[in-house]
XYZ file of C-alpha atoms in Angstrom:
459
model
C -12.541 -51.875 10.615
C -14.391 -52.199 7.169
C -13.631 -48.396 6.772
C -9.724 -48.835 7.086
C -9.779 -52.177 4.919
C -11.457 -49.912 1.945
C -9.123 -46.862 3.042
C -6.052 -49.538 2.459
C -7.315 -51.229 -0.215
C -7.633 -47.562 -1.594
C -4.182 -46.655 -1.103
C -2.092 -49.965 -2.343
C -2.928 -53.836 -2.781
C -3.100 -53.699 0.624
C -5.485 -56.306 3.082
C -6.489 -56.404 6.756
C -6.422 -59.827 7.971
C -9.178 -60.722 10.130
C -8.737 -62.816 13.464
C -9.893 -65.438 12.225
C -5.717 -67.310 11.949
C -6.062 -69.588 9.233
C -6.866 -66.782 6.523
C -3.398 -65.334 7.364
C -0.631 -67.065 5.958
C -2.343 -66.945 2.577
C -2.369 -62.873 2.807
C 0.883 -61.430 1.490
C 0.422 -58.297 1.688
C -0.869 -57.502 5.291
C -0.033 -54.985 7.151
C -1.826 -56.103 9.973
C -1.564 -59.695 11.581
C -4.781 -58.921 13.396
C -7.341 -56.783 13.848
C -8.592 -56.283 17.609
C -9.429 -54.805 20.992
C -7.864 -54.487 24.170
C -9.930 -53.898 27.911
C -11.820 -50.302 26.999
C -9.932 -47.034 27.603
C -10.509 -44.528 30.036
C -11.898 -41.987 27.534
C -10.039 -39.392 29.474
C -6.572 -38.100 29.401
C -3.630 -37.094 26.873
C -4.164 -39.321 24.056
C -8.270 -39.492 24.229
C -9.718 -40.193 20.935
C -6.530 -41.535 19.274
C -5.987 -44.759 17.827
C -2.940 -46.999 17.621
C -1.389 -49.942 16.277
C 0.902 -51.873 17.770
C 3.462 -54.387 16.484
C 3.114 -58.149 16.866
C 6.081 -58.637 18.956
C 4.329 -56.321 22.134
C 2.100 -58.435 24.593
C -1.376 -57.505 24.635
C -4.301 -59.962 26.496
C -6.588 -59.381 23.753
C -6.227 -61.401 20.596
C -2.956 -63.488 19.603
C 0.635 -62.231 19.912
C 2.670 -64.276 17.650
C 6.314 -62.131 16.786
C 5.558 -63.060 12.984
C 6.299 -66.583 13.898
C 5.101 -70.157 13.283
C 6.425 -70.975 17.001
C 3.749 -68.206 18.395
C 1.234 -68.585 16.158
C -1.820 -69.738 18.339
C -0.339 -67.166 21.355
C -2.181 -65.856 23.999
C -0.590 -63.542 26.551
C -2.050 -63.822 29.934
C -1.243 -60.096 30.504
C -0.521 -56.364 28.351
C 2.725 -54.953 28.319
C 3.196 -52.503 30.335
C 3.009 -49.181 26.974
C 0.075 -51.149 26.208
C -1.104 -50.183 29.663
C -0.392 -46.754 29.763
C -1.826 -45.769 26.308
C -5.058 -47.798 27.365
C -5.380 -45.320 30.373
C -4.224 -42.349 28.456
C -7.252 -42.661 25.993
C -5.769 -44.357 23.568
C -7.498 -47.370 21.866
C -5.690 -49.785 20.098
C -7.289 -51.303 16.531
C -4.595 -53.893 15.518
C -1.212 -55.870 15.853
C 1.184 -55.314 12.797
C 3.194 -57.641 10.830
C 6.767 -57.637 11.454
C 10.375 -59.624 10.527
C 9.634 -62.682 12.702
C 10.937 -61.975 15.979
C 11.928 -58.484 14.442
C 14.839 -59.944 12.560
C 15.360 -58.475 9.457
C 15.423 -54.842 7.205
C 12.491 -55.497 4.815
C 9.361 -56.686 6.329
C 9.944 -60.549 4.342
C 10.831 -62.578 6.883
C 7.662 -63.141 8.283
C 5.626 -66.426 8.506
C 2.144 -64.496 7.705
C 3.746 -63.231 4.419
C 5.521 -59.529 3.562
C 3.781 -56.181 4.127
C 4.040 -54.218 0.477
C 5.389 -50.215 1.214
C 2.184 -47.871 0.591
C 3.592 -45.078 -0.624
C 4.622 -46.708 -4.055
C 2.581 -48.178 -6.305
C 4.621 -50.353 -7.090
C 5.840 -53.269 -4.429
C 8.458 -52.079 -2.441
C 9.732 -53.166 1.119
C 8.501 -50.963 3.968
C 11.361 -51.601 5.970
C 11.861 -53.819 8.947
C 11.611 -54.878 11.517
C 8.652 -52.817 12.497
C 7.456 -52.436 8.894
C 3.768 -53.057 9.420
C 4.153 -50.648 12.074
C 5.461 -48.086 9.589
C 3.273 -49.167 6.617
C 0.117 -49.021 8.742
C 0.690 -45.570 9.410
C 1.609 -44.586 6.149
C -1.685 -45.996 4.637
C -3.591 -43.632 7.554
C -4.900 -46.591 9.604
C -4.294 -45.075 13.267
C -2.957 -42.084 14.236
C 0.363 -43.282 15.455
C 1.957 -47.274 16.077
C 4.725 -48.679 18.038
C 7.463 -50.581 16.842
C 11.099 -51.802 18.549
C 14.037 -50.731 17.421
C 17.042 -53.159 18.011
C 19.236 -52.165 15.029
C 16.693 -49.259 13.767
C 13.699 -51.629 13.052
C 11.798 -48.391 13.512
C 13.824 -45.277 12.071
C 14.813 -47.737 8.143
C 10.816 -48.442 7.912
C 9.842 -45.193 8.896
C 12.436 -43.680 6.300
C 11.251 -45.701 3.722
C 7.325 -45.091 4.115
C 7.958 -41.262 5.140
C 6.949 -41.318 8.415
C 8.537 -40.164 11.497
C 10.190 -42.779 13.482
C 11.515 -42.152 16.541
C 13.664 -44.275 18.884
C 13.631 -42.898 22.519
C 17.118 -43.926 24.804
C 17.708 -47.150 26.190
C 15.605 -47.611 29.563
C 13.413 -44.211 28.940
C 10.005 -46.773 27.736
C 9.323 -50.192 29.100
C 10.299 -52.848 27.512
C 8.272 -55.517 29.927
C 6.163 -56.992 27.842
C 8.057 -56.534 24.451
C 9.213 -60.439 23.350
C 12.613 -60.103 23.448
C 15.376 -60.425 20.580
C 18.272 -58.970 22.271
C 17.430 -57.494 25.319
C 20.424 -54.866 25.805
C 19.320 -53.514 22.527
C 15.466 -53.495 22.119
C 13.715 -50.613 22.652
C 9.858 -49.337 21.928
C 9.396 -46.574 19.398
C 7.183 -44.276 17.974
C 6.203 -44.103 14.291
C 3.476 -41.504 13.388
C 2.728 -38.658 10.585
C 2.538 -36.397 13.318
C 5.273 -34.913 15.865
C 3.203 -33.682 17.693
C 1.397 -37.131 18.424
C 4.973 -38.429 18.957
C 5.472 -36.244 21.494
C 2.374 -36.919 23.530
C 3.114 -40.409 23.049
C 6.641 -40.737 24.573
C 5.225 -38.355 27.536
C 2.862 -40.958 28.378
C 5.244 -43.798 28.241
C 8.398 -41.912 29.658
C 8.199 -43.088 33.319
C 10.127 -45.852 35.699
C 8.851 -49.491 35.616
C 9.462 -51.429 38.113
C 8.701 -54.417 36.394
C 11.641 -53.614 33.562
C 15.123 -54.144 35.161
C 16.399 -52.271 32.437
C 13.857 -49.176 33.265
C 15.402 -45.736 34.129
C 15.068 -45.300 37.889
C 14.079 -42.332 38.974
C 17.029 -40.397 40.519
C 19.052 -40.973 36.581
C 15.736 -39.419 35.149
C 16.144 -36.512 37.361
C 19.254 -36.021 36.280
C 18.174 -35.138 32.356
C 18.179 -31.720 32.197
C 16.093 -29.608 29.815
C 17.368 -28.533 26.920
C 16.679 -25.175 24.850
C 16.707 -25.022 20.789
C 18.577 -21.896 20.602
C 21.909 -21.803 18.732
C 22.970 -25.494 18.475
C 25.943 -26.980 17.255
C 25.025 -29.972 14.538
C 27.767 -32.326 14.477
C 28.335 -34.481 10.912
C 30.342 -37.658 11.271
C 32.318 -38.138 8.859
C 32.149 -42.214 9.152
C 28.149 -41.816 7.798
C 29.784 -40.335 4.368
C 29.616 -43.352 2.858
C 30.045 -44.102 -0.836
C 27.056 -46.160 -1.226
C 24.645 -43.087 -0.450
C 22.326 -42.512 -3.227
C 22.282 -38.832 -5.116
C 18.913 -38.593 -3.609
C 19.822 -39.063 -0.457
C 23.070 -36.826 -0.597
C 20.354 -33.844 -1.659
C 17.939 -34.676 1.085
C 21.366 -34.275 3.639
C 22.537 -31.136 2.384
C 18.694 -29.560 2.084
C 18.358 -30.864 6.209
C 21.937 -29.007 6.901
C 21.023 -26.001 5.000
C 17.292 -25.865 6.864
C 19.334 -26.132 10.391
C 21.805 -22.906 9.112
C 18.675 -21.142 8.057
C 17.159 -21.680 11.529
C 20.497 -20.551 12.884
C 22.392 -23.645 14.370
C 26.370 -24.288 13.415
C 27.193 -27.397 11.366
C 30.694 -28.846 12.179
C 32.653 -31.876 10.783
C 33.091 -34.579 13.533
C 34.822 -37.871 13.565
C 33.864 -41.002 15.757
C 35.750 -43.863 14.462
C 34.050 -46.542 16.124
C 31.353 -46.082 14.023
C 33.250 -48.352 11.384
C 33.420 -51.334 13.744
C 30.061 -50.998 14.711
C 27.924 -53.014 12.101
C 29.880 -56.225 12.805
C 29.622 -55.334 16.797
C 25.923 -55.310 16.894
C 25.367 -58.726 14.865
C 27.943 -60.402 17.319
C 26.246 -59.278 20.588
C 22.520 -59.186 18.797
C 22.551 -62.743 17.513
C 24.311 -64.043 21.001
C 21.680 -62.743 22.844
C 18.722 -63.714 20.100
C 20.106 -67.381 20.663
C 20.103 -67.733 24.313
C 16.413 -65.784 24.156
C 14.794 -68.271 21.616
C 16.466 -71.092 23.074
C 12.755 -70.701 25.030
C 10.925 -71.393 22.139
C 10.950 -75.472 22.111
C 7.411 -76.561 21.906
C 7.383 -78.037 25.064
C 5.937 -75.898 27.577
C 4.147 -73.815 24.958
C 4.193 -72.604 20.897
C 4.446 -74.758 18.092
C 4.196 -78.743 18.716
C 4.731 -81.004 15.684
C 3.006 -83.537 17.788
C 5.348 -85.964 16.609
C 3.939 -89.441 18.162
C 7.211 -91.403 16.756
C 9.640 -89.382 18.547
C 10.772 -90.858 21.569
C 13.931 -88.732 22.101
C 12.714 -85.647 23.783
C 16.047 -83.768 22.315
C 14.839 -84.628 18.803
C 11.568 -83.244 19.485
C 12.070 -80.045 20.084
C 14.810 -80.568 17.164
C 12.120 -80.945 15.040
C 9.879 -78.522 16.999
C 12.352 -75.498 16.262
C 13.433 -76.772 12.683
C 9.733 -76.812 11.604
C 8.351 -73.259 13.351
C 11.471 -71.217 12.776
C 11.951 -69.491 9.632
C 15.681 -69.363 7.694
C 16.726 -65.819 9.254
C 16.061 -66.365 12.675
C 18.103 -70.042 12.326
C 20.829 -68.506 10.772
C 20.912 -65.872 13.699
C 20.811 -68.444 16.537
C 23.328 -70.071 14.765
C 25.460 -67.622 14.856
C 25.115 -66.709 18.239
C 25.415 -70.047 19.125
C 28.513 -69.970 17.352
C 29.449 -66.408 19.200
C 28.705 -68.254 23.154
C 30.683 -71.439 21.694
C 34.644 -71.911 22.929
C 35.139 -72.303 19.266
C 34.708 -68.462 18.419
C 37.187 -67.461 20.892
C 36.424 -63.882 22.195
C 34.482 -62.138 19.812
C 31.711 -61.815 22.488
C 34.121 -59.404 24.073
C 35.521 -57.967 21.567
C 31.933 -56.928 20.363
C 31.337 -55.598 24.052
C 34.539 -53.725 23.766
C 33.715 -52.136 20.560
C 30.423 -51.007 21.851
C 31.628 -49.680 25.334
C 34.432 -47.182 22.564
C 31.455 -46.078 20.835
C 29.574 -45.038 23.903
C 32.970 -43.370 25.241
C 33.197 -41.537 21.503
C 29.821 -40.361 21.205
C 29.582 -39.417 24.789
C 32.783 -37.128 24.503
C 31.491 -35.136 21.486
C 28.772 -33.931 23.224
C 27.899 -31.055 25.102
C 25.748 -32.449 27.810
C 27.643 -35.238 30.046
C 26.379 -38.865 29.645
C 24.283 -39.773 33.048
C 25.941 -43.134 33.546
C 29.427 -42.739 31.725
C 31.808 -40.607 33.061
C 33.832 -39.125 29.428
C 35.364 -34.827 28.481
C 32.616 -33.753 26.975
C 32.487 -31.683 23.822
C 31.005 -29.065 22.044
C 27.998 -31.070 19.977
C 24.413 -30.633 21.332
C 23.109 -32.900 18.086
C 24.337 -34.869 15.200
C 22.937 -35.649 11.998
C 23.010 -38.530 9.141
C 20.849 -39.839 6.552
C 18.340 -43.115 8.020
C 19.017 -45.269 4.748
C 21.886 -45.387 1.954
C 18.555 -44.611 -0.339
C 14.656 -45.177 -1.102
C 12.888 -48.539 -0.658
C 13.996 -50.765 -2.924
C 11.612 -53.418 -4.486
C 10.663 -56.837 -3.067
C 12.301 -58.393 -6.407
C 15.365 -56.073 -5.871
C 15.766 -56.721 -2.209
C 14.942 -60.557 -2.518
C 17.552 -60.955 -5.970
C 20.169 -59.098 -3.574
C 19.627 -61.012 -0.471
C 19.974 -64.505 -2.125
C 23.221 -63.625 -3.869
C 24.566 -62.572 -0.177
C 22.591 -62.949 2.768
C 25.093 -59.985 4.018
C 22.773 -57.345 2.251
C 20.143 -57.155 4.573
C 22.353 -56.644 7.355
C 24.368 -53.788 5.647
C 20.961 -51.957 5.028
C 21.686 -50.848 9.336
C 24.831 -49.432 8.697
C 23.583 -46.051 9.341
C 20.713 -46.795 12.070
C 22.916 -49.263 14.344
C 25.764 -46.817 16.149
C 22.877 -44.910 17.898
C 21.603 -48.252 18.789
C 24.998 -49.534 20.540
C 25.255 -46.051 22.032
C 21.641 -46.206 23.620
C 21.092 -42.524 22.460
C 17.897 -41.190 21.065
C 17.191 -40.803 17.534
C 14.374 -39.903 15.554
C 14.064 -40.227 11.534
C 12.379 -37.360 9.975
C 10.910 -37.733 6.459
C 12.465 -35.788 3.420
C 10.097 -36.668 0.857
C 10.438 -40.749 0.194
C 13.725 -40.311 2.033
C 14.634 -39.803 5.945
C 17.223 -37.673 7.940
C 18.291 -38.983 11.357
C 18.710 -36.797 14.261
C 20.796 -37.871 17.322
C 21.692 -36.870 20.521
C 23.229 -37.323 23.945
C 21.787 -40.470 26.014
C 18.524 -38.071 28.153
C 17.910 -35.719 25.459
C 15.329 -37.209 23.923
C 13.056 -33.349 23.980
C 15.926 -31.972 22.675
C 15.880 -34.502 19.767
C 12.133 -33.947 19.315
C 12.287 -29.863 19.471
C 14.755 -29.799 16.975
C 13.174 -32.667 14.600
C 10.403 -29.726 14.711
C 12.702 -27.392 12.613
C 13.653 -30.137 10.172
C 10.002 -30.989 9.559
């Protein structure tokens, strides 16, 4: 590891933490939470020879798996999850868990109790993105070959936009998510992040299969169903709701250069309108922090993570009162409040309103394209892709992001606007870099190799 700690001290202010857990939370700029080793691989198969990193929120028996958090900070998992298998048996060794928003809430890589991971591709210090943005940041500074992330919101395709990497998020139920501590559960799903396409590709072959252990894992007769798709003469559809005003001049360039490579390379580009889209944002932080609450209602100190210890409490409620108040940071309370708030009689029935919203956006997505949805039955259309920017613009500074985050909390949420539909939808999606700026493919729920053949011709 001393090689990688000079290659990222090389690159950017950047430091590996060491195992050792009380050095951590005065590191703020780590990528990685940890630096370790899981049982040894194979040394045979697919992914031989390759290294990985893998975000702090993904299981591993080896080492400590804390979500970024105070409440997990000491954690040991009895058991890997069940990617962290597969790579291990593909070849694949993994050198480290990467920082993250605790319990991957968040846009910008701040929120977590270890302290922010700094963007390497400035020199300055910018965000990397978040959730997964050690995930992203690692792989920027060339410390593995490729990383996994989730992506609840686009927690990998903002960080990979915003360190130039390729982040790709595969649809819901193709990877495992057994394993993966959960923030909301309908939503979360492993990604890729990696330099390399290729290596993306090999990746998601190796974890693309049925887990029995994953109620949420593709079974094998809907897999069957996904039919192969050929890159000939596609039809690229543009929705009109990603047009926003708040897109940056360098990111309207990097759209129009994508659009013009895809004409080049002979595909149609056609105007497309799914209006959904515009409900969407609030939609995903109703259901998202709903579920986030009733999943970290877990986390009370009792049975295991953070204990104040408290001898003077008698109360067992106000123990783990005090247990939560003191090991959970400011965005994750503000989330469980809210979901709280969402499951509460008080809030009436924006729960299903939310579920409503999201079940449209499916319907709309579904019916624009070409192939037929494997679970939803909509008309189909005439779009085998569509296309948007990943982020309104570059990274923006920690001082930038902070300043606007404390004058409205609201900011960091808006930063998903364009990542978040595909989310909802379940449909894969993939963030290609365009210099310090990223282009989003997506397409129908199963074609994920049609995603990845076609992110080939934006590259």
């Amino acid at each position: 590891m001393r090689q990688q700690h000079r290659l990222c001290q090389r690159i950017n202010p950047i430091r590996l933490v060491s195992t050792v857990r009380s050095t951590v939370p005065n590191n703020t700029h780590n990528v990685l939470i940890s630096s370790t080793r899981v049982e040894p691989t194979t040394g045979q198969g697919p992914l031989a020879g390759s290294t990985y990193i893998c975000k702090d929120n993904i299981v591993t028996k080896v080492g400590f798996t804390t979500s970024a958090s105070k409440s997990l900070e000491n954690y040991k998992s009895p058991f890997n999850a069940t990617v962290v298998s597969l790579l291990a048996q593909a070849g694949s060794k993994l050198i480290g868990k990467s920082n993250l928003d605790e319990f991957g809430m968040g846009s910008s890589n701040t929120n977590s109790h270890f302290g922010p991971t700094m963007n390497p591709v400035y020199p300055d210090q910018r965000v990397p993105g978040g959730s997964s943005g050690g995930s992203a940041a690692a792989v920027a500074a060339g410390l593995a070959d490729f990383s996994l992330g989730t992506d609840t919101g686009g927690s990998v395709r903002l960080p990979a936009s915003y360190c130039s990497v390729i982040g790709f998020k595969p649809s819901y139920g193709r990877i495992s998510r057994w394993g993966v501590v959960p923030y909301a559960q309908t939503l979360d799903t492993v990604g890729i992040i990696s330099k390399s396409l290729n290596v993306v590709r090999k990746v998601f072959s190796v974890l693309d299969v049925y887990d029995e252990k994953d109620p949420t894992s593709l079974p094998q007769n809907i897999r069957n169903e996904f039919k192969p798709s050929t890159c000939k003469q596609l039809t690229v559809g543009i929705p009109s709701e990603f047009v926003l005003d708040e897109l940056s001049p360098e990111t309207r360039a990097a759209w129009s250069q994508a659009l013009t490579k895809l004409q080049e390379a002979g595909h149609n580009i056609k105007p497309i309108s799914i209006k959904s889209i515009t409900k969407s944002l609030p939609a995903y932080y109703t259901l998202a922090t709903a579920e986030a609450a009733s999943n970290l209602s877990r986390y009370d100190g009792v049975r295991y993570g953070y204990n104040n210890n408290n001898q003077h409490t008698k109360d067992a409620m106000n123990l783990i009162v005090s247990n939560r108040s003191e090991s959970l940071g400011p965005e994750v309370q503000r989330r469980i409040i809210l979901g709280n708030y969402t499951l509460s009689s008080d809030s009436g029935d924006h729960y299903l309103k939310a579920t409503k919203v999201r079940q449209e956006l499916v319907e709309e997505f579904s019916s624009l394209f070409k192939t037929k949805h494997a679970l939803v039955e909509t008309a189909s259309g005439d779009c085998d892709l569509m296309i948007s920017p990943t982020s309104i613009g570059e990274a923006p500074t920690v001082e930038e992001f902070l300043n606007a985050d404390n004058a409205n909390f609201l900011n960091s949420y808006v930063n998903d606007i364009l990542t978040v539909p595909a989310s909802l939808a379940g449909i894969p999606a993939i963030s290609i870099p365009f210099g310090k700026l990223g282009i989003q493919l997506m397409g129908q729920f199963g074609d994920d190799e049609l995603v990845l053949q076609v992110a080939e011709t934006l590259q």
